[in-house]
Coordinates of N, CA and C in Angstrom, one line a residue:
S7 N 54.9 -126.0 85.8 CA 55.8 -125.3 84.9 C 55.9 -123.8 85.3
P8 N 57.0 -123.1 85.1 CA 57.1 -121.8 85.5 C 56.3 -120.8 84.7
G9 N 56.0 -119.6 85.4 CA 55.3 -118.6 84.7 C 53.9 -118.4 85.3
A10 N 53.2 -117.5 84.6 CA 51.8 -117.2 85.0 C 50.9 -118.4 84.7
S11 N 50.2 -118.9 85.7 CA 49.4 -120.1 85.6 C 48.1 -120.0 86.4
T12 N 47.1 -120.7 85.9 CA 45.9 -121.0 86.6 C 45.8 -122.5 86.9
L13 N 45.1 -122.8 88.0 CA 45.1 -124.2 88.4 C 43.6 -124.7 88.3
W14 N 43.5 -126.0 87.9 CA 42.2 -126.6 87.7 C 42.2 -128.0 88.2
A15 N 41.2 -128.4 89.0 CA 41.1 -129.8 89.5 C 39.8 -130.4 89.0
S16 N 39.8 -131.7 88.8 CA 38.6 -132.4 88.4 C 38.7 -133.9 88.9
A17 N 37.6 -134.5 89.0 CA 37.5 -135.9 89.4 C 36.2 -136.4 88.9
P18 N 36.1 -137.7 88.4 CA 34.9 -138.3 87.9 C 33.8 -138.2 89.0
G19 N 32.6 -137.7 88.6 CA 31.5 -137.5 89.5 C 31.4 -136.3 90.3
Y20 N 32.4 -135.4 90.1 CA 32.5 -134.1 90.8 C 32.6 -133.0 89.9
E21 N 32.1 -131.8 90.4 CA 32.2 -130.6 89.6 C 33.6 -130.1 89.6
S22 N 34.2 -129.8 88.4 CA 35.6 -129.3 88.3 C 35.6 -127.9 88.9
E23 N 36.8 -127.5 89.3 CA 37.0 -126.2 89.9 C 38.3 -125.6 89.6
Y24 N 38.3 -124.3 89.4 CA 39.5 -123.5 89.3 C 39.9 -123.0 90.7
W25 N 41.2 -122.9 90.9 CA 41.7 -122.4 92.2 C 41.6 -120.9 92.4
T26 N 41.1 -120.5 93.6 CA 41.2 -119.2 94.1 C 41.6 -119.2 95.5
S27 N 42.2 -118.2 96.0 CA 42.7 -118.2 97.4 C 41.5 -118.2 98.4
T28 N 40.3 -117.9 97.9 CA 39.1 -117.9 98.8 C 38.3 -119.1 98.7
G29 N 38.7 -120.1 97.9 CA 37.9 -121.4 98.0 C 37.6 -122.0 96.6
G30 N 37.9 -121.4 95.5 CA 37.7 -122.0 94.2 C 36.4 -121.6 93.6
T31 N 36.3 -121.9 92.2 CA 35.2 -121.5 91.4 C 35.1 -122.4 90.2
P32 N 33.9 -122.7 89.7 CA 33.8 -123.5 88.5 C 34.0 -122.6 87.2
D33 N 34.0 -121.2 87.5 CA 34.2 -120.3 86.4 C 35.6 -119.9 86.1
G34 N 36.2 -120.4 85.0 CA 37.6 -120.1 84.6 C 37.9 -118.7 84.6
E35 N 36.9 -117.8 84.3 CA 37.2 -116.3 84.2 C 37.5 -115.8 85.6
Q36 N 37.1 -116.5 86.7 CA 37.3 -116.0 88.0 C 38.6 -116.7 88.7
A37 N 39.3 -117.5 87.9 CA 40.4 -118.2 88.4 C 41.5 -117.2 88.8
E38 N 42.3 -117.4 89.9 CA 43.4 -116.5 90.2 C 44.6 -117.0 89.5
V39 N 45.4 -116.1 89.1 CA 46.7 -116.4 88.4 C 47.8 -116.4 89.4
L40 N 48.6 -117.5 89.3 CA 49.8 -117.6 90.2 C 51.0 -117.5 89.3
E41 N 52.0 -116.8 89.9 CA 53.3 -116.7 89.2 C 54.2 -117.8 89.8
L42 N 54.5 -118.8 89.1 CA 55.3 -119.9 89.5 C 56.7 -119.8 89.1
L43 N 57.7 -120.1 90.0 CA 59.1 -120.0 89.7 C 59.7 -121.4 89.8
H44 N 60.7 -121.7 89.0 CA 61.4 -123.0 89.1 C 61.9 -123.2 90.6
G45 N 61.6 -124.4 91.1 CA 62.1 -124.8 92.4 C 61.2 -124.3 93.5
Q46 N 60.2 -123.4 93.2 CA 59.3 -122.9 94.2 C 58.4 -123.9 94.7
V47 N 58.1 -123.9 96.0 CA 57.0 -124.7 96.7 C 56.0 -123.8 97.2
V48 N 54.7 -124.0 96.7 CA 53.6 -123.1 97.1 C 52.7 -124.0 97.9
E49 N 52.5 -123.5 99.2 CA 51.6 -124.2 100.1 C 50.2 -123.7 100.0
G50 N 49.2 -124.5 100.5 CA 47.9 -124.0 100.6 C 47.1 -124.0 99.3
I51 N 47.6 -124.8 98.3 CA 46.8 -125.0 97.1 C 45.9 -126.2 97.2
D52 N 44.7 -125.9 97.8 CA 43.8 -126.9 98.1 C 42.5 -126.7 97.3
F53 N 41.9 -127.9 97.0 CA 40.6 -127.9 96.3 C 39.6 -128.6 97.1
S54 N 38.3 -128.2 97.0 CA 37.2 -128.9 97.6 C 36.1 -129.0 96.6
L55 N 36.0 -130.2 95.9 CA 35.1 -130.4 94.8 C 33.7 -130.9 95.3
N56 N 32.7 -130.4 94.6 CA 31.3 -130.8 95.0 C 30.9 -132.0 94.2
K57 N 30.3 -133.0 94.9 CA 29.7 -134.2 94.2 C 28.5 -133.8 93.4
L58 N 28.5 -134.2 92.1 CA 27.5 -133.8 91.2 C 26.2 -134.5 91.5
P59 N 25.0 -133.9 91.2 CA 23.7 -134.6 91.4 C 23.5 -135.7 90.4
V60 N 22.8 -136.7 90.8 CA 22.5 -137.9 89.9 C 21.0 -138.0 89.8
L61 N 20.5 -138.3 88.6 CA 19.1 -138.4 88.3 C 18.8 -139.8 87.8
S62 N 17.7 -140.4 88.3 CA 17.5 -141.8 87.8 C 16.0 -142.1 87.7
G63 N 15.7 -143.2 87.0 CA 14.3 -143.6 86.7 C 14.3 -144.8 85.9
T64 N 13.1 -145.1 85.3 CA 12.9 -146.2 84.5 C 12.2 -145.8 83.2
V65 N 12.4 -146.6 82.2 CA 11.6 -146.5 80.9 C 10.9 -147.8 80.6
S66 N 9.6 -147.7 80.5 CA 8.8 -148.9 80.2 C 7.8 -148.6 79.1
D67 N 7.1 -149.7 78.6 CA 6.1 -149.5 77.6 C 4.8 -149.2 78.3
A68 N 3.7 -149.0 77.6 CA 2.4 -148.6 78.2 C 1.9 -149.7 79.1
A69 N 2.3 -151.0 78.9 CA 1.9 -152.1 79.7 C 2.7 -152.3 80.9
G70 N 3.8 -151.5 81.1 CA 4.6 -151.6 82.2 C 5.9 -152.5 82.0
N71 N 6.1 -153.0 80.8 CA 7.3 -153.8 80.6 C 8.5 -152.9 80.4
A72 N 9.6 -153.3 81.0 CA 10.9 -152.6 80.9 C 11.3 -152.5 79.5
I73 N 11.9 -151.4 79.1 CA 12.5 -151.2 77.7 C 14.0 -151.2 77.9
D74 N 14.7 -152.2 77.4 CA 16.1 -152.3 77.5 C 16.7 -151.5 76.3
G75 N 17.7 -150.7 76.5 CA 18.3 -149.9 75.4 C 17.7 -148.6 75.0
A76 N 16.7 -148.2 75.8 CA 16.1 -146.8 75.5 C 17.2 -145.8 75.8
T77 N 17.1 -144.7 75.0 CA 18.0 -143.6 75.2 C 17.3 -142.5 76.1
V78 N 17.9 -142.1 77.2 CA 17.4 -141.0 78.0 C 18.4 -139.8 77.8
V79 N 17.9 -138.7 77.4 CA 18.7 -137.5 77.2 C 18.4 -136.4 78.2
V80 N 19.4 -135.8 78.7 CA 19.2 -134.6 79.6 C 19.8 -133.4 79.0
S81 N 19.1 -132.3 79.1 CA 19.6 -131.0 78.5 C 19.2 -129.8 79.3
R82 N 19.8 -128.7 79.1 CA 19.4 -127.5 79.8 C 19.8 -126.3 78.9
T83 N 19.2 -125.2 79.1 CA 19.5 -124.0 78.3 C 21.0 -123.7 78.3
G84 N 21.6 -123.5 77.2 CA 23.0 -123.2 77.1 C 23.9 -124.4 77.1
W85 N 23.3 -125.6 77.3 CA 24.2 -126.8 77.4 C 23.4 -127.9 76.6
C86 N 24.1 -128.5 75.6 CA 23.4 -129.4 74.7 C 22.8 -130.6 75.5
C87 N 23.6 -131.5 75.9 CA 23.0 -132.7 76.4 C 24.0 -133.8 76.8
D88 N 23.5 -134.7 77.5 CA 24.2 -135.9 77.8 C 23.1 -137.0 77.7
A89 N 23.6 -138.3 77.5 CA 22.6 -139.3 77.3 C 23.1 -140.6 77.8
V90 N 22.2 -141.5 78.3 CA 22.6 -142.8 78.7 C 21.5 -143.8 78.1
H91 N 21.8 -145.1 78.2 CA 20.9 -146.1 77.8 C 20.4 -146.9 79.0
T92 N 19.1 -147.3 78.9 CA 18.5 -148.1 80.0 C 19.1 -149.5 80.0
D93 N 19.1 -150.1 81.2 CA 19.6 -151.5 81.3 C 18.4 -152.5 81.0
Q94 N 18.6 -153.8 81.2 CA 17.6 -154.7 80.9 C 16.4 -154.6 81.8
T95 N 16.5 -153.9 82.9 CA 15.3 -153.6 83.8 C 14.6 -152.3 83.4
G96 N 15.1 -151.6 82.4 CA 14.6 -150.3 82.0 C 15.1 -149.2 82.9
H97 N 16.1 -149.5 83.8 CA 16.6 -148.4 84.7 C 17.7 -147.6 84.0
Y98 N 17.7 -146.3 84.3 CA 18.8 -145.5 83.9 C 19.3 -144.6 85.0
E99 N 20.5 -144.1 84.9 CA 21.1 -143.2 85.9 C 22.0 -142.2 85.2
L100 N 21.7 -141.0 85.4 CA 22.5 -139.9 84.7 C 23.2 -139.0 85.7
L101 N 24.5 -138.8 85.5 CA 25.2 -137.8 86.3 C 25.0 -136.5 85.6
L102 N 24.4 -135.5 86.4 CA 24.1 -134.2 85.9 C 25.4 -133.4 85.8
S103 N 25.4 -132.3 85.0 CA 26.6 -131.5 84.8 C 26.8 -130.5 85.9
G104 N 25.8 -130.3 86.8 CA 25.9 -129.3 87.9 C 24.5 -129.0 88.3
L105 N 24.4 -128.0 89.2 CA 23.1 -127.5 89.7 C 22.4 -126.8 88.5
G106 N 21.1 -126.8 88.5 CA 20.3 -126.1 87.5 C 19.1 -126.9 87.1
T107 N 18.4 -126.4 86.1 CA 17.1 -126.9 85.6 C 17.4 -127.7 84.3
Y108 N 16.8 -128.9 84.2 CA 17.0 -129.7 83.1 C 15.7 -130.2 82.5
K109 N 15.8 -130.6 81.2 CA 14.7 -131.3 80.5 C 15.1 -132.7 80.3
L110 N 14.2 -133.6 80.3 CA 14.5 -135.1 80.1 C 13.7 -135.5 78.9
N111 N 14.3 -136.4 78.1 CA 13.6 -137.0 76.9 C 14.0 -138.4 76.8
A112 N 13.0 -139.3 76.6 CA 13.3 -140.7 76.4 C 12.8 -141.2 75.0
W113 N 13.6 -142.0 74.3 CA 13.2 -142.5 73.0 C 13.9 -143.8 72.7
V114 N 13.2 -144.6 71.8 CA 13.8 -145.8 71.3 C 13.0 -146.1 70.1
N115 N 13.6 -146.8 69.1 CA 13.0 -147.1 67.8 C 11.7 -147.9 68.1
G116 N 10.6 -147.5 67.4 CA 9.3 -148.2 67.5 C 8.4 -147.6 68.5
Y117 N 8.9 -146.6 69.3 CA 8.0 -146.0 70.3 C 8.0 -144.5 70.1
V118 N 7.0 -143.9 70.6 CA 6.8 -142.4 70.5 C 7.8 -141.8 71.6
S119 N 8.6 -140.9 71.1 CA 9.6 -140.1 72.0 C 8.7 -139.3 73.0
E120 N 9.3 -139.2 74.2 CA 8.5 -138.6 75.3 C 9.4 -137.7 76.1
Y121 N 8.9 -136.5 76.5 CA 9.5 -135.6 77.4 C 8.9 -135.8 78.8
W122 N 9.7 -135.7 79.8 CA 9.2 -136.0 81.2 C 8.3 -134.9 81.7
T123 N 7.1 -135.3 82.3 CA 6.3 -134.5 83.0 C 5.8 -135.3 84.2
S124 N 5.4 -134.6 85.3 CA 5.0 -135.3 86.5 C 3.6 -136.0 86.3
T125 N 2.9 -135.7 85.2 CA 1.6 -136.3 84.9 C 1.7 -137.4 83.9
G126 N 2.9 -137.8 83.5 CA 3.0 -139.0 82.6 C 3.7 -138.8 81.2
G127 N 4.2 -137.6 81.0 CA 5.0 -137.4 79.8 C 4.2 -136.8 78.6
T128 N 5.0 -136.2 77.7 CA 4.4 -135.6 76.5 C 5.3 -135.7 75.4
P129 N 4.8 -135.8 74.1 CA 5.7 -135.8 73.0 C 6.1 -134.4 72.6
D130 N 5.5 -133.4 73.2 CA 5.8 -131.9 72.9 C 6.8 -131.3 73.8
E131 N 8.0 -131.0 73.3 CA 9.1 -130.5 74.1 C 8.6 -129.2 74.8
A132 N 7.8 -128.4 74.2 CA 7.3 -127.1 74.9 C 6.6 -127.4 76.1
L133 N 6.0 -128.6 76.3 CA 5.2 -128.9 77.5 C 6.1 -129.7 78.5
A134 N 7.3 -130.0 78.2 CA 8.2 -130.7 79.2 C 8.3 -129.9 80.5
E135 N 8.2 -130.6 81.6 CA 8.4 -130.0 82.9 C 9.9 -130.0 83.3
P136 N 10.3 -128.8 83.8 CA 11.7 -128.8 84.2 C 12.0 -129.6 85.5
V137 N 13.2 -130.2 85.5 CA 13.6 -131.0 86.7 C 14.8 -130.2 87.3
A138 N 14.6 -129.8 88.6 CA 15.6 -129.0 89.2 C 16.6 -129.8 90.1
A139 N 17.9 -129.6 89.9 CA 18.9 -130.1 90.8 C 19.4 -128.9 91.6
T140 N 19.1 -129.0 92.9 CA 19.3 -127.8 93.8 C 20.4 -128.0 94.8
S141 N 20.9 -129.3 94.9 CA 21.9 -129.5 95.9 C 23.0 -130.5 95.4
Y142 N 24.2 -130.2 95.7 CA 25.3 -131.1 95.3 C 25.2 -132.4 96.0
G143 N 25.5 -133.5 95.4 CA 25.4 -134.9 96.0 C 24.0 -135.4 96.0
E144 N 23.0 -134.6 95.5 CA 21.6 -135.0 95.5 C 21.3 -136.2 94.6
L145 N 20.5 -137.1 95.0 CA 20.0 -138.2 94.2 C 18.5 -138.0 93.9
L146 N 18.2 -137.7 92.6 CA 16.9 -137.4 92.2 C 16.3 -138.7 91.6
T147 N 15.3 -139.2 92.2 CA 14.8 -140.5 91.7 C 13.3 -140.4 91.2
G148 N 12.9 -141.4 90.5 CA 11.5 -141.5 90.1 C 11.1 -140.8 88.9
Y149 N 12.1 -140.5 88.0 CA 11.9 -139.8 86.8 C 11.7 -140.9 85.7
D150 N 10.4 -141.4 85.7 CA 10.0 -142.5 84.9 C 9.3 -142.1 83.6
F151 N 9.4 -143.0 82.6 CA 8.8 -142.8 81.3 C 8.0 -144.0 81.0
S152 N 6.8 -143.8 80.3 CA 6.0 -144.9 79.8 C 5.7 -144.5 78.3
L153 N 6.5 -145.3 77.4 CA 6.4 -144.9 76.0 C 5.3 -145.7 75.3
A154 N 4.6 -145.0 74.4 CA 3.6 -145.7 73.6 C 4.2 -146.2 72.3
V155 N 3.7 -147.3 71.8 CA 4.2 -147.9 70.6 C 3.7 -147.0 69.4
K156 N 4.6 -146.8 68.5 CA 4.2 -146.0 67.3 C 3.2 -146.7 66.5
A157 N 2.4 -146.0 65.7 CA 1.5 -146.6 64.8 C 2.2 -147.2 63.6
K158 N 1.7 -148.3 63.1 CA 2.3 -149.0 62.0 C 1.3 -148.9 60.8
L159 N 1.8 -148.5 59.6 CA 1.0 -148.4 58.4 C 1.5 -149.5 57.5
R160 N 0.5 -150.2 56.8 CA 0.9 -151.2 55.8 C 0.1 -150.9 54.6
G161 N 0.7 -151.1 53.5 CA 0.0 -150.9 52.2 C 1.1 -151.0 51.0
T162 N 0.6 -150.6 49.9 CA 1.4 -150.7 48.7 C 1.3 -149.4 47.9
V163 N 2.3 -149.0 47.3 CA 2.3 -147.8 46.4 C 2.4 -148.4 44.9
V164 N 1.4 -148.1 44.1 CA 1.3 -148.6 42.8 C 1.3 -147.5 41.7
D165 N 1.6 -147.9 40.5 CA 1.4 -146.9 39.4 C 0.0 -146.9 38.9
I166 N -0.3 -146.1 37.9 CA -1.7 -146.0 37.4 C -2.2 -147.4 36.9
G167 N -1.3 -148.3 36.5 CA -1.7 -149.6 36.0 C -1.9 -150.6 37.1
G168 N -1.6 -150.2 38.4 CA -1.7 -151.1 39.5 C -0.4 -151.9 39.8
N169 N 0.6 -151.6 39.1 CA 1.9 -152.3 39.3 C 2.7 -151.7 40.5
P170 N 3.1 -152.5 41.5 CA 3.9 -152.0 42.6 C 5.1 -151.2 42.2
L171 N 5.4 -150.1 42.9 CA 6.5 -149.3 42.6 C 7.6 -149.6 43.7
E172 N 8.8 -149.9 43.2 CA 9.9 -150.1 44.1 C 10.5 -148.7 44.5
D173 N 11.0 -148.6 45.6 CA 11.7 -147.4 46.2 C 10.8 -146.3 46.3
A174 N 9.5 -146.5 46.4 CA 8.5 -145.4 46.7 C 8.6 -145.1 48.2
I175 N 8.3 -143.8 48.5 CA 8.4 -143.3 49.9 C 7.0 -142.8 50.3
V176 N 6.6 -143.2 51.5 CA 5.4 -142.7 52.1 C 5.9 -141.9 53.3
E177 N 5.5 -140.7 53.4 CA 5.9 -139.9 54.6 C 4.6 -139.5 55.4
V178 N 4.8 -139.4 56.7 CA 3.7 -139.0 57.6 C 4.0 -137.6 58.2
Y179 N 3.1 -136.7 58.1 CA 3.3 -135.3 58.6 C 2.2 -135.0 59.6
P180 N 2.5 -134.9 60.9 CA 1.5 -134.6 61.9 C 1.0 -133.2 61.7
V181 N -0.3 -133.0 61.9 CA -1.0 -131.7 61.7 C -1.5 -131.2 63.0

């Protein structure tokens, strides 16, 4: 369409890019503005998109059994997150949003949520080890999790006369 315009290109699995005469940029603030006129043909409007890095691993229980349907979440500072579910072999594969440092977290009902570390994981986000994607097209493998089964509590809440109470709630607070 005619008038002042910026150009943007994207493709699945690649980092999107805004056009510049010097090669493009992922930063829309650095995009060059073109004045387009009706009927005009502009040559040399080329894009070269970078293939995004991919991160993969498995999620299993403490006995080494694959966990189907576990959620693996990847996040980084200033960017919320993306998530995938493991397949029946416990395998997952995440397309990262670009180069940078990420945190990984795996969780599924009935198991303790875990952040990735090279020494076996931690439930404490502050102790999560960063995972660095440093090259476009990079395949980062071996980011595995071993989740522990949560503790189960059984019992009854009763009134002073020993009668079971319906709809009572028992909460657990870690200290």
